[in-house]
Coordinates of N, CA and C in Angstrom, one line a residue:
X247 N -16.4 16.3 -9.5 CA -15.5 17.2 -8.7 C -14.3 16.4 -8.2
X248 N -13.2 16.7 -8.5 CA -11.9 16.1 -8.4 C -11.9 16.6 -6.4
X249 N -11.1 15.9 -5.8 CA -11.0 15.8 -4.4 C -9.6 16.5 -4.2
X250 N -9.3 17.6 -3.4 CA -8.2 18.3 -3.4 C -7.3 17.4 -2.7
X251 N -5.8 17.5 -3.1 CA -5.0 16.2 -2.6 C -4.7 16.7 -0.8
X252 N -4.0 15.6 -0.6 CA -3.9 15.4 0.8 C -2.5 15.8 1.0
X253 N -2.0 17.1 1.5 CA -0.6 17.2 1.4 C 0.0 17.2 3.3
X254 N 0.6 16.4 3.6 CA 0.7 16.1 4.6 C 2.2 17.5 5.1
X255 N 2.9 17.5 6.4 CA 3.2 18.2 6.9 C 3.9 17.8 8.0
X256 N 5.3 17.3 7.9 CA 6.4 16.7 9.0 C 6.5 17.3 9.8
X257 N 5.4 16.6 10.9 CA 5.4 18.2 12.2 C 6.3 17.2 13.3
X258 N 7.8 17.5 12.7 CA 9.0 17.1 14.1 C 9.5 18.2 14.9
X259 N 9.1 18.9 14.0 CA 10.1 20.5 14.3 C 9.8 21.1 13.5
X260 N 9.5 22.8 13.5 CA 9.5 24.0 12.5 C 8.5 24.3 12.4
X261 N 8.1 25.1 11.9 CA 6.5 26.1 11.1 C 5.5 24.9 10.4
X262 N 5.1 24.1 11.3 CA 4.5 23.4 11.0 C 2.5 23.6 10.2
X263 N 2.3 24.9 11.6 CA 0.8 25.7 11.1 C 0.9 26.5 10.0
X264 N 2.3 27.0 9.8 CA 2.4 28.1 8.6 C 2.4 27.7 7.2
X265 N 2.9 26.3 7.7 CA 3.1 25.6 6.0 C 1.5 25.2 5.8
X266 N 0.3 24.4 6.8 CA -0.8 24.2 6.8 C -1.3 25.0 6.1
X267 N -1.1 26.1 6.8 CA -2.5 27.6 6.3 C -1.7 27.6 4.8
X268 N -0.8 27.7 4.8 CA -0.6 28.4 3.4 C -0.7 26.8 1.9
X269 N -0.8 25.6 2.9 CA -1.5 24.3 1.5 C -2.8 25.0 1.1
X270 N -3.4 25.0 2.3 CA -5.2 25.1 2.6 C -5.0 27.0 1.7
X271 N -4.6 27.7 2.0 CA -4.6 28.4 1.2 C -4.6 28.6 -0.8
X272 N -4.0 27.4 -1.1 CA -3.6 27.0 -2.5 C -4.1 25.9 -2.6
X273 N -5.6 25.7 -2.2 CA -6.6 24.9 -2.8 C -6.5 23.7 -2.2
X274 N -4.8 22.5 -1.6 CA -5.2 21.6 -1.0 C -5.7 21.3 0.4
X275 N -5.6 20.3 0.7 CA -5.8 19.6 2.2 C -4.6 19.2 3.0
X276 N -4.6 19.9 4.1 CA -3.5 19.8 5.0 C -3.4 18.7 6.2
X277 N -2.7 18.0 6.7 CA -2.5 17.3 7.2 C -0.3 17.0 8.3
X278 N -0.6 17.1 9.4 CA 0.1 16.8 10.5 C 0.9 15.5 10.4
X279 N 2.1 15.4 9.6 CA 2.6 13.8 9.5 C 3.7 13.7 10.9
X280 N 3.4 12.5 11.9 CA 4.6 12.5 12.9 C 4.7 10.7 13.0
X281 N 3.8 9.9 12.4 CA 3.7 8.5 12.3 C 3.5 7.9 10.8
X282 N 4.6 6.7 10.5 CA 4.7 5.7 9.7 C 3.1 6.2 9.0
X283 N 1.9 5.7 9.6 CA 0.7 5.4 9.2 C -0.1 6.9 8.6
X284 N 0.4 7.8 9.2 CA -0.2 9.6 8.2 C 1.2 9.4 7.6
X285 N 2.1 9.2 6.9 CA 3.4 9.5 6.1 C 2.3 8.3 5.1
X286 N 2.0 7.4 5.3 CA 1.4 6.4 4.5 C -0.2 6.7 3.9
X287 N -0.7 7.7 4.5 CA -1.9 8.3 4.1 C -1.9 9.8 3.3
X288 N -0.8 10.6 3.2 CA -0.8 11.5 2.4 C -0.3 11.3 0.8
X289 N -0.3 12.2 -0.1 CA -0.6 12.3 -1.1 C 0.9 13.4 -2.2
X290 N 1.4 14.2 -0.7 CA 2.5 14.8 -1.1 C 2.5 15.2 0.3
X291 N 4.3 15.8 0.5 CA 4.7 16.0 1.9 C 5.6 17.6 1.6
X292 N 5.2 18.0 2.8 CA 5.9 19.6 3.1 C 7.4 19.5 4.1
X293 N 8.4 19.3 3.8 CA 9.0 19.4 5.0 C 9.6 20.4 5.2
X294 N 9.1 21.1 6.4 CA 9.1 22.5 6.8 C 10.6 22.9 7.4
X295 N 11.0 24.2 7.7 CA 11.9 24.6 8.1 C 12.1 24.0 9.7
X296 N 13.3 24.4 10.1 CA 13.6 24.3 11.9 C 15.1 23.8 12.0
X297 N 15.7 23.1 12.3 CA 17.1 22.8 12.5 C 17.2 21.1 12.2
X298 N 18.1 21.6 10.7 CA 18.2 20.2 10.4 C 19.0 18.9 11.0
X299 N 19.6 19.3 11.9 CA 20.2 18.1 12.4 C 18.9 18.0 13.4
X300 N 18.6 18.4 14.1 CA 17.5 18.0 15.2 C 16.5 17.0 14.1
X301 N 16.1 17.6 12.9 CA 14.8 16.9 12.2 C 15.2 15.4 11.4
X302 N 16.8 15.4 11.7 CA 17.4 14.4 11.2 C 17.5 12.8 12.4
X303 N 17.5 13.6 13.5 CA 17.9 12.5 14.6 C 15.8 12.7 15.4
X304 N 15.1 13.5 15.2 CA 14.0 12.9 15.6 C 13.3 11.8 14.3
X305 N 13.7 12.2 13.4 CA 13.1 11.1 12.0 C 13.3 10.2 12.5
X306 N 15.0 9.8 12.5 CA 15.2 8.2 13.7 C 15.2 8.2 14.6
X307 N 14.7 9.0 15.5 CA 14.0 8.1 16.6 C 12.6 7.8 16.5
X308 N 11.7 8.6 15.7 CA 10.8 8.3 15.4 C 10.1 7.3 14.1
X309 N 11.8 6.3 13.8 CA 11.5 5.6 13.2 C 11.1 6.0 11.4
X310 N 11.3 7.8 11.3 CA 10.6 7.8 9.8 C 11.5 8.2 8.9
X311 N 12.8 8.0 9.2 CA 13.8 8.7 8.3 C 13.6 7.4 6.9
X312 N 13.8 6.3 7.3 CA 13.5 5.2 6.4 C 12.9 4.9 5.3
X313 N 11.5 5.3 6.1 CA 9.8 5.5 5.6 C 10.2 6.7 4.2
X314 N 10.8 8.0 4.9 CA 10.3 9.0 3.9 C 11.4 8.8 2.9
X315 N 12.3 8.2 3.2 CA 13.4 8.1 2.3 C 12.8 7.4 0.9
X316 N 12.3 6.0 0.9 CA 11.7 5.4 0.7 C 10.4 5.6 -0.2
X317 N 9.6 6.3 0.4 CA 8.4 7.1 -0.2 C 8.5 8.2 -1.0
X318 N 9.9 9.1 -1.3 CA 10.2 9.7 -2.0 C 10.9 9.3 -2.7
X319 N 12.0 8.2 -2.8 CA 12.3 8.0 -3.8 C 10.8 7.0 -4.7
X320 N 9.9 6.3 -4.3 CA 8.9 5.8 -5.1 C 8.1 6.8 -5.8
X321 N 8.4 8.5 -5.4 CA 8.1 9.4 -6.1 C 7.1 10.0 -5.6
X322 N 6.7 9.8 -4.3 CA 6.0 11.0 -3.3 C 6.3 12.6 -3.6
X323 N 5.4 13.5 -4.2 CA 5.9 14.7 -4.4 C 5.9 15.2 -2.5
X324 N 7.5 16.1 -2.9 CA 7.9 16.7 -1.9 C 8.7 17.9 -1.3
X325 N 7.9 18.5 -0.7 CA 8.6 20.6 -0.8 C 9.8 20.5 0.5
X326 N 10.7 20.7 0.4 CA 11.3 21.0 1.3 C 12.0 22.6 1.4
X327 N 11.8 23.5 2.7 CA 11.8 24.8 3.0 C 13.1 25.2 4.1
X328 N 14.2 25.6 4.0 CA 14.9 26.4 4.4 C 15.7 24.5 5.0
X329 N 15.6 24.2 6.3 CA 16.3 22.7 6.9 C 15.1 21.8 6.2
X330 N 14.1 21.6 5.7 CA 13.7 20.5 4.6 C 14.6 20.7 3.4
X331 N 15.2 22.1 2.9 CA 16.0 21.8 1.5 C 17.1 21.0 1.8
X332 N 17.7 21.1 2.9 CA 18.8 20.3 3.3 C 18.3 19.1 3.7
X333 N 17.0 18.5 4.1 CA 16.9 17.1 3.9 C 16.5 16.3 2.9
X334 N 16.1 17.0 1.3 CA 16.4 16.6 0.3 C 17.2 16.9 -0.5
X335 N 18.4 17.4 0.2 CA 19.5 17.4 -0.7 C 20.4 16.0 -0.9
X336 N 21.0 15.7 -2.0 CA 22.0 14.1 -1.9 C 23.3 14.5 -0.8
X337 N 23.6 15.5 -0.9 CA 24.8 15.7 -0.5 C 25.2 17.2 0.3
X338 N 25.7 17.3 1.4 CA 25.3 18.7 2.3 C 26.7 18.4 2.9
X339 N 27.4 20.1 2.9 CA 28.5 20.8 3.1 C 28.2 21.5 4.6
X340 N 28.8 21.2 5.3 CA 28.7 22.4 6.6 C 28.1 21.4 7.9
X341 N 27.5 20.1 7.4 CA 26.6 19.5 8.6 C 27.6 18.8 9.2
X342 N 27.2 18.2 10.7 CA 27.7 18.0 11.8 C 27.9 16.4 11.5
X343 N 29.0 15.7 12.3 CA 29.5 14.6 11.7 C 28.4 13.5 11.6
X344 N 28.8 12.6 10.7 CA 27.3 11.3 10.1 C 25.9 12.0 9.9
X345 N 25.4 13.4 10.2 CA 24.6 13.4 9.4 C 24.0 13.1 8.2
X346 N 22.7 12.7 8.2 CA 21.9 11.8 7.4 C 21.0 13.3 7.0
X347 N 20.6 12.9 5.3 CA 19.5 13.2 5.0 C 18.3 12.5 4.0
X348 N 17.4 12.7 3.7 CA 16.4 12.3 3.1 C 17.2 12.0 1.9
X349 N 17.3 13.1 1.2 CA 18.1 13.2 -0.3 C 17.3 13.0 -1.2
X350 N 17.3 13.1 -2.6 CA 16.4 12.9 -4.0 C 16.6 14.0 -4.9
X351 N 17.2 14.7 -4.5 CA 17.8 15.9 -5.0 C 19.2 16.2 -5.7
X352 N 19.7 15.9 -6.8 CA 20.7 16.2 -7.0 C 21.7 17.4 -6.4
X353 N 21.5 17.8 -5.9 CA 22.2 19.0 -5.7 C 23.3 18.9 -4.2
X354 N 24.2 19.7 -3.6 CA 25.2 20.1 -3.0 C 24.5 21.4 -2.7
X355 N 24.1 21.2 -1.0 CA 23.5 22.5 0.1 C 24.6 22.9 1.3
X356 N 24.6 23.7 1.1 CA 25.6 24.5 2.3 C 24.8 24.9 3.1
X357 N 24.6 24.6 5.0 CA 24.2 24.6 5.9 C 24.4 26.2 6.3
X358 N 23.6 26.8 6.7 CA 23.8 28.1 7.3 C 24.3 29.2 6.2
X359 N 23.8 29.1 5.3 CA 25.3 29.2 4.2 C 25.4 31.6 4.5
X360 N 24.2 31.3 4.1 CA 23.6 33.0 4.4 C 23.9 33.7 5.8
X361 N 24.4 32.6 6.7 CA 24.9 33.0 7.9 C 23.9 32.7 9.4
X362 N 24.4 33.3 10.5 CA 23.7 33.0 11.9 C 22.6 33.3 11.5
X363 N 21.4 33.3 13.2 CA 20.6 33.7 13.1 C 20.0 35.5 12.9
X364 N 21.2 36.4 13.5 CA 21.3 37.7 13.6 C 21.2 38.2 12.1
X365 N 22.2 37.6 11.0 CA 22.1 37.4 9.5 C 20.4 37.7 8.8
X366 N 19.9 37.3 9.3 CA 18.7 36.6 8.7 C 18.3 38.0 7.6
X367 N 17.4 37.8 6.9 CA 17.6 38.9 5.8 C 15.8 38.2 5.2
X368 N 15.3 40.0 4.2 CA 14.5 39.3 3.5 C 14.3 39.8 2.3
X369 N 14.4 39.4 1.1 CA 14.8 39.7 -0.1 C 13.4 39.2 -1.4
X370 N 13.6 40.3 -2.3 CA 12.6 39.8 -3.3 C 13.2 39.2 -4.6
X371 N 12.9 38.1 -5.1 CA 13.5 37.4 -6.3 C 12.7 36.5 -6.9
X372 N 12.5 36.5 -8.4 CA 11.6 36.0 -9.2 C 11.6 34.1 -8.8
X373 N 10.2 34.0 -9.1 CA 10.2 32.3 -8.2 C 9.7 31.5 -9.8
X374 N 10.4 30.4 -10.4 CA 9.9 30.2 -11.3 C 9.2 30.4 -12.6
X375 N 9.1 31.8 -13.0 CA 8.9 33.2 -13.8 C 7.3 33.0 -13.7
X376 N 7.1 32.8 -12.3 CA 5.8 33.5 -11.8 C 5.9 34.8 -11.0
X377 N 7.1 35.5 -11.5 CA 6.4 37.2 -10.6 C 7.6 36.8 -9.7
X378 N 7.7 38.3 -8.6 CA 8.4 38.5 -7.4 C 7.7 38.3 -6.3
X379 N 8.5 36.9 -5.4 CA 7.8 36.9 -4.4 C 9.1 37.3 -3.1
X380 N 8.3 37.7 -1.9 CA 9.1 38.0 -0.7 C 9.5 36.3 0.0
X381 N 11.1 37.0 0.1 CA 11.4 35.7 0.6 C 12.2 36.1 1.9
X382 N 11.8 35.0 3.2 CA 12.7 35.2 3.9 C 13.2 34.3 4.3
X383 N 14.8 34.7 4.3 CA 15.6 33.7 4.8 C 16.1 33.8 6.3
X384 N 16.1 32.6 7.2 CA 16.6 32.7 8.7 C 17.5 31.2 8.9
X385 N 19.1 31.9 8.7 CA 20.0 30.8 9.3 C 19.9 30.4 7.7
X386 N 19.6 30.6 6.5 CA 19.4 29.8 5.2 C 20.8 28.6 4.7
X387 N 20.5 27.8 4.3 CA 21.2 27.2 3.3 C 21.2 28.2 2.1
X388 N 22.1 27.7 0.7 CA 22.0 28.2 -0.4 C 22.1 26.7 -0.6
X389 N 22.3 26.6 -2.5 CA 22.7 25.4 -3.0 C 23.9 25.4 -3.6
X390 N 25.1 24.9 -3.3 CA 26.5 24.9 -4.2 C 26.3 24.7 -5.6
X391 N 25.3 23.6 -5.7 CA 25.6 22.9 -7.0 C 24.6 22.0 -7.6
X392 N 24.2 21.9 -8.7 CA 23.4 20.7 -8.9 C 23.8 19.9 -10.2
X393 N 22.9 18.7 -10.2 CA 23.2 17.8 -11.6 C 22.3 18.3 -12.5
X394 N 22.8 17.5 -13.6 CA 21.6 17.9 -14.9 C 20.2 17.9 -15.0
X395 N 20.1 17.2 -13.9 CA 18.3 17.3 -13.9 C 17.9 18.2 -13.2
X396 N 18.3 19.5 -12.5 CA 17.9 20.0 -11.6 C 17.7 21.3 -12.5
X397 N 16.5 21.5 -11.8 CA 16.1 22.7 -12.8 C 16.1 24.3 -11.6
X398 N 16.5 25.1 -11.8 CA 17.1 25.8 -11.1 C 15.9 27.3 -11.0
X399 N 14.8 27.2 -10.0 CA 13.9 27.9 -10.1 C 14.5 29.8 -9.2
X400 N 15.6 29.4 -8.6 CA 15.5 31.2 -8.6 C 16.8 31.4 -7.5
X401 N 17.2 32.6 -7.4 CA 18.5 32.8 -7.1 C 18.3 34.0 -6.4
X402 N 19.4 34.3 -5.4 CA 19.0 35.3 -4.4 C 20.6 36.1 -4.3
X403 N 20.8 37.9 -4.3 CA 21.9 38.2 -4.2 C 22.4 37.7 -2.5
X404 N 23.8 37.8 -2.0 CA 24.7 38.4 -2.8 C 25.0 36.7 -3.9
X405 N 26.1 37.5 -4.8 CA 26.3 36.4 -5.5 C 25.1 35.6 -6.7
X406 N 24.0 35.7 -7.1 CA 23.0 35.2 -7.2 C 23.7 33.9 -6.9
X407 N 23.1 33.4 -5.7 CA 22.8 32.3 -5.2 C 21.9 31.7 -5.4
X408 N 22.0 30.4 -6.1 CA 20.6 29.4 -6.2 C 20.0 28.9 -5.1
X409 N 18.3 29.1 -4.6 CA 17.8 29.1 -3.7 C 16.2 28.9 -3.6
X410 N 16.4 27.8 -4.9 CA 15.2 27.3 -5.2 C 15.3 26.3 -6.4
X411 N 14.8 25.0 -6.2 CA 15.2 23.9 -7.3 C 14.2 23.3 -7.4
X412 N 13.9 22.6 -8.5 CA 13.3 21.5 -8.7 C 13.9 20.3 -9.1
X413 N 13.4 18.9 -8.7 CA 14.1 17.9 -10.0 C 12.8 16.7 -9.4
X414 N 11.9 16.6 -10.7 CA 10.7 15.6 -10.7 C 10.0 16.3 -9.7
X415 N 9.2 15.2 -9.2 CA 8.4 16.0 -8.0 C 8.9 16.3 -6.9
X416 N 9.9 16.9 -6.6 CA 10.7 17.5 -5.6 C 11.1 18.6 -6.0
X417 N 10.0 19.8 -4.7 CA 11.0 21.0 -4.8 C 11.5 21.3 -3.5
X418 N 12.4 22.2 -3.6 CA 13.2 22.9 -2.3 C 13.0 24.9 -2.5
X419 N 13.5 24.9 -1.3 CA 13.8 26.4 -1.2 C 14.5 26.8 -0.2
X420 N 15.3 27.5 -0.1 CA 16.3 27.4 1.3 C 15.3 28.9 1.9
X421 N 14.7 30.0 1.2 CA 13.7 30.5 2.3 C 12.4 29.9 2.9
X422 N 11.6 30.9 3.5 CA 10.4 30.8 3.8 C 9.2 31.0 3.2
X423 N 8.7 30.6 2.3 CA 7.4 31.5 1.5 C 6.1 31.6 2.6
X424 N 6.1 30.0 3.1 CA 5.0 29.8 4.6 C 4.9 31.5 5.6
X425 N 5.4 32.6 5.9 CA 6.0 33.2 6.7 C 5.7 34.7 6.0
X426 N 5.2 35.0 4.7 CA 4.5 35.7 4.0 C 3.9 36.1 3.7
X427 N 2.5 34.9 3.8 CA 1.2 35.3 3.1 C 0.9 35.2 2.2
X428 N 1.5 35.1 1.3 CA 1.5 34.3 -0.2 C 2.1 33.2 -0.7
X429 N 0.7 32.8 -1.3 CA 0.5 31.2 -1.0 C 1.2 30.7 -2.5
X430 N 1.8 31.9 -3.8 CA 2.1 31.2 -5.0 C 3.6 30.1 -5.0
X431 N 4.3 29.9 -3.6 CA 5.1 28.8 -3.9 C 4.3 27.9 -3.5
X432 N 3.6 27.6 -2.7 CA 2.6 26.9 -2.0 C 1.8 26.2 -3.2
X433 N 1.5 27.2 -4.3 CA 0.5 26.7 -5.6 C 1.1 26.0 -6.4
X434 N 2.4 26.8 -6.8 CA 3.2 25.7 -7.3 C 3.3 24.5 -6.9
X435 N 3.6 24.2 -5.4 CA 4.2 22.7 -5.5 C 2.4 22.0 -5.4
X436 N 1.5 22.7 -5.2 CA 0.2 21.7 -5.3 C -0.4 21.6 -6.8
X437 N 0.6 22.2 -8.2 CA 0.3 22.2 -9.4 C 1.0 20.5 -9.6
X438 N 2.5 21.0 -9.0 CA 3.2 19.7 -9.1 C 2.2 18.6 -8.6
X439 N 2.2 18.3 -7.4 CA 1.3 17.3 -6.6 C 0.3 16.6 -7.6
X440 N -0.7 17.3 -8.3 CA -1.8 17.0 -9.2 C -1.2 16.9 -10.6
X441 N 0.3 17.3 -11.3 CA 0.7 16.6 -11.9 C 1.1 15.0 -12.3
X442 N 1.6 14.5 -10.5 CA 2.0 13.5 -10.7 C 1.3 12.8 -9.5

């Protein structure tokens, strides 16, 4: 019997229990990352929604912007959700001056792009050509743009907007799937995880 992996969970900020229930939901093991030494014991990492500049300046103060930079690019599989798509993006439109992100992601993210918080919206759109799932977006990024490697898992009106990527073991999503009950982006990225 194979040991379900260990997918850890950047609890600096955001839906940190929502992302939990819904790993444990899709068969793996969930786990609370806020230190060097759990970022060093997981297996793949979630980084959840909440406000990406805050998630940017607690990483450095808490020392882990470095760490995760680092660990993903050595090819740590890694989800990032609504301000996680914006911390693995290379390059982000709209953020506040010197912000930093994770990056590993080919792509160009527009901050807020979907608009304020009042905006917030929740829409259904094919995820991967596994089916329609409900997505909600609050304060969302979209993605401008990506390189050739980016494989472009799904798009949301108006405009079909891209709002879901892959490239290697790194996915994004500028909604929330955590926030629904349905755990099939959740399965996805723990198909990825046990891929690589």
């Amino acid at each position: 019997m194979t040991t379900a992996p260990l997918i850890g969970v950047l609890a600096l900020q955001g839906d940190v229990r929502e992302h939990a229930r819904a790993i444990e939901d899709a068969g793996a093991r969930a786990m609370a990352v806020r230190r060097r030494s759990e970022l060093d014991a997981v297996d793949a990492l979630v980084i959840p929604g909440g406000e990406s500049t805050t998630m940017w300046k607690l990483a450095t103060a808490f020392d882990l912007l470095e760490p995760l930079k680092l660990r993903i690019k050595e090819g740590l599989p890694t989800y990032g959700s609504c301000a996680g798509m914006i911390m693995l993006a290379d390059r982000i439109e709209g953020g506040v001056e010197g912000q930093e992100t994770i990056g590993g992601i080919d792509m160009v993210v527009r901050r807020n792009a979907f608009g304020r918080q009042v905006d917030s919206f929740e829409a259904d759109l094919d995820f991967a050509g596994r089916g329609t799932v409900r997505a909600v977006f609050i304060r969302a990024p979209w993605v401008e743009s990506v390189g050739a490697d980016v494989e472009v898992l799904g798009t949301a009106e108006p405009g079909g907007r891209i709002v879901a990527v892959r490239q290697g073991p790194l996915l994004a999503t500028s909604f929330h799937p955590e926030l629904t009950g349905d755990a099939r982006v959740h399965s996805y990225f723990v198909e990825m995880v046990r891929e690589f």
